C-alpha positions as a printed NumPy array, in Angstrom:
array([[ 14.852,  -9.145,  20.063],
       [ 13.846,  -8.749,  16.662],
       [ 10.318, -10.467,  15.267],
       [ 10.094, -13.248,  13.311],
       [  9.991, -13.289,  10.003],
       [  5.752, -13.685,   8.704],
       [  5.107, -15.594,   5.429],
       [  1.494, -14.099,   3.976],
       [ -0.12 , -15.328,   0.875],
       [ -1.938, -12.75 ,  -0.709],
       [ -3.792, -12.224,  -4.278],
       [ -3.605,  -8.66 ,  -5.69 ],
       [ -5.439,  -8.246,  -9.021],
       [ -5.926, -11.92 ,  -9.702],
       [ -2.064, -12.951,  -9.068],
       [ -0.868, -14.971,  -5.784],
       [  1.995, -13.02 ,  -3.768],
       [  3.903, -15.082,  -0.849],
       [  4.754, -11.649,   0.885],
       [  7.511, -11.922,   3.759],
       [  7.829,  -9.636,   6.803],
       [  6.891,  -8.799,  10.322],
       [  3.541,  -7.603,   9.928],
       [  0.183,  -9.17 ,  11.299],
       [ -2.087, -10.795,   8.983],
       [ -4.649,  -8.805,   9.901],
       [ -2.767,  -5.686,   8.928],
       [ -1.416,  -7.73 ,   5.543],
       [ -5.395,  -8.745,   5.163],
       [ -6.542,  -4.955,   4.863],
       [ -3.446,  -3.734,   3.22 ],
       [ -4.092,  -6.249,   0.265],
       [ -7.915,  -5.221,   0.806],
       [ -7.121,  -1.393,   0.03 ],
       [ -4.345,  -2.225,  -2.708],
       [ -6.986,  -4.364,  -4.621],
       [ -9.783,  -1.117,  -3.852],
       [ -7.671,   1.344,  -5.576],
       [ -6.27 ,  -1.083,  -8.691],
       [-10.218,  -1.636,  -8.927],
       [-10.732,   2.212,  -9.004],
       [ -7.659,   3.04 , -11.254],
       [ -9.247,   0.792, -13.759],
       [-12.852,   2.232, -13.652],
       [-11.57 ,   5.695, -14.117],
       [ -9.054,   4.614, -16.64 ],
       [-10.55 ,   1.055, -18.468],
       [ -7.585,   1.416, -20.702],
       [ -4.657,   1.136, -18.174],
       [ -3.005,  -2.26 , -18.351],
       [ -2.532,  -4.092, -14.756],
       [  1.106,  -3.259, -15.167],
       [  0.246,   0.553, -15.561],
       [ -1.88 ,   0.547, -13.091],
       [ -0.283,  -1.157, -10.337],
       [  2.754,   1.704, -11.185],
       [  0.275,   4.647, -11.043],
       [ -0.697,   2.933,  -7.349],
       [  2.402,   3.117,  -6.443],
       [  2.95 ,   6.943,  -7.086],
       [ -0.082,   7.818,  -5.406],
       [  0.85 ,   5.888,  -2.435],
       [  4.257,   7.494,  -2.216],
       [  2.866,  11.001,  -2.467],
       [  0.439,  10.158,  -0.019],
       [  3.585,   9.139,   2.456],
       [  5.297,  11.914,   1.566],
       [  2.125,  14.174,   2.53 ],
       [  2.01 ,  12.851,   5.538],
       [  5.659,  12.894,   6.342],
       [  5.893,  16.594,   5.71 ],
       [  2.598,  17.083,   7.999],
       [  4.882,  15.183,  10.635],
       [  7.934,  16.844,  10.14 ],
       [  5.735,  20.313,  10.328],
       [  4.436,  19.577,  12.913],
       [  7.191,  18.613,  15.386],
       [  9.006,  21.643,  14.155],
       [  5.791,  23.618,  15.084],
       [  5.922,  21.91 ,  18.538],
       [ 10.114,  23.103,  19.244]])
């Protein structure tokens, strides 16, 4: 049986979000926690970076960091056979 659809209202840098999926709020409360950490941090090291810019530069370091992790997994459960 598949889970129901959640509806989550979030604010990332100052803008309201109605995010939909299958996630807990709790998990959607510390995910929007950390996304609003690192914009925060992006624009101390970097005051010049537009939201727009930095919201994009977020999402490259979060896809490296899944693809890190990823290759650790795959590694790892070849290391395993």
């Amino acid at each position: 049986m598949a889970k129901a659809k959640i509806r989550y209202k979030a604010v990332i840098a100052n803008q309201s979000y109605t995010i939909i999926g299958q996630e807990t709020s709790q998990h959607m409360d510390r995910v929007t926690r950390l996304v609003n950490e690192q914009l925060q941090e992006i624009r101390q090291m970097a005051p010049q970076t537009s939201q727009e810019e930095a919201a994009i530069l977020l999402a490259v370091n979060a896809i490296s960091d899944q693809l890190k992790k990823q290759e650790a997994i795959t590694e790892n459960n070849e290391e395993k056979h």
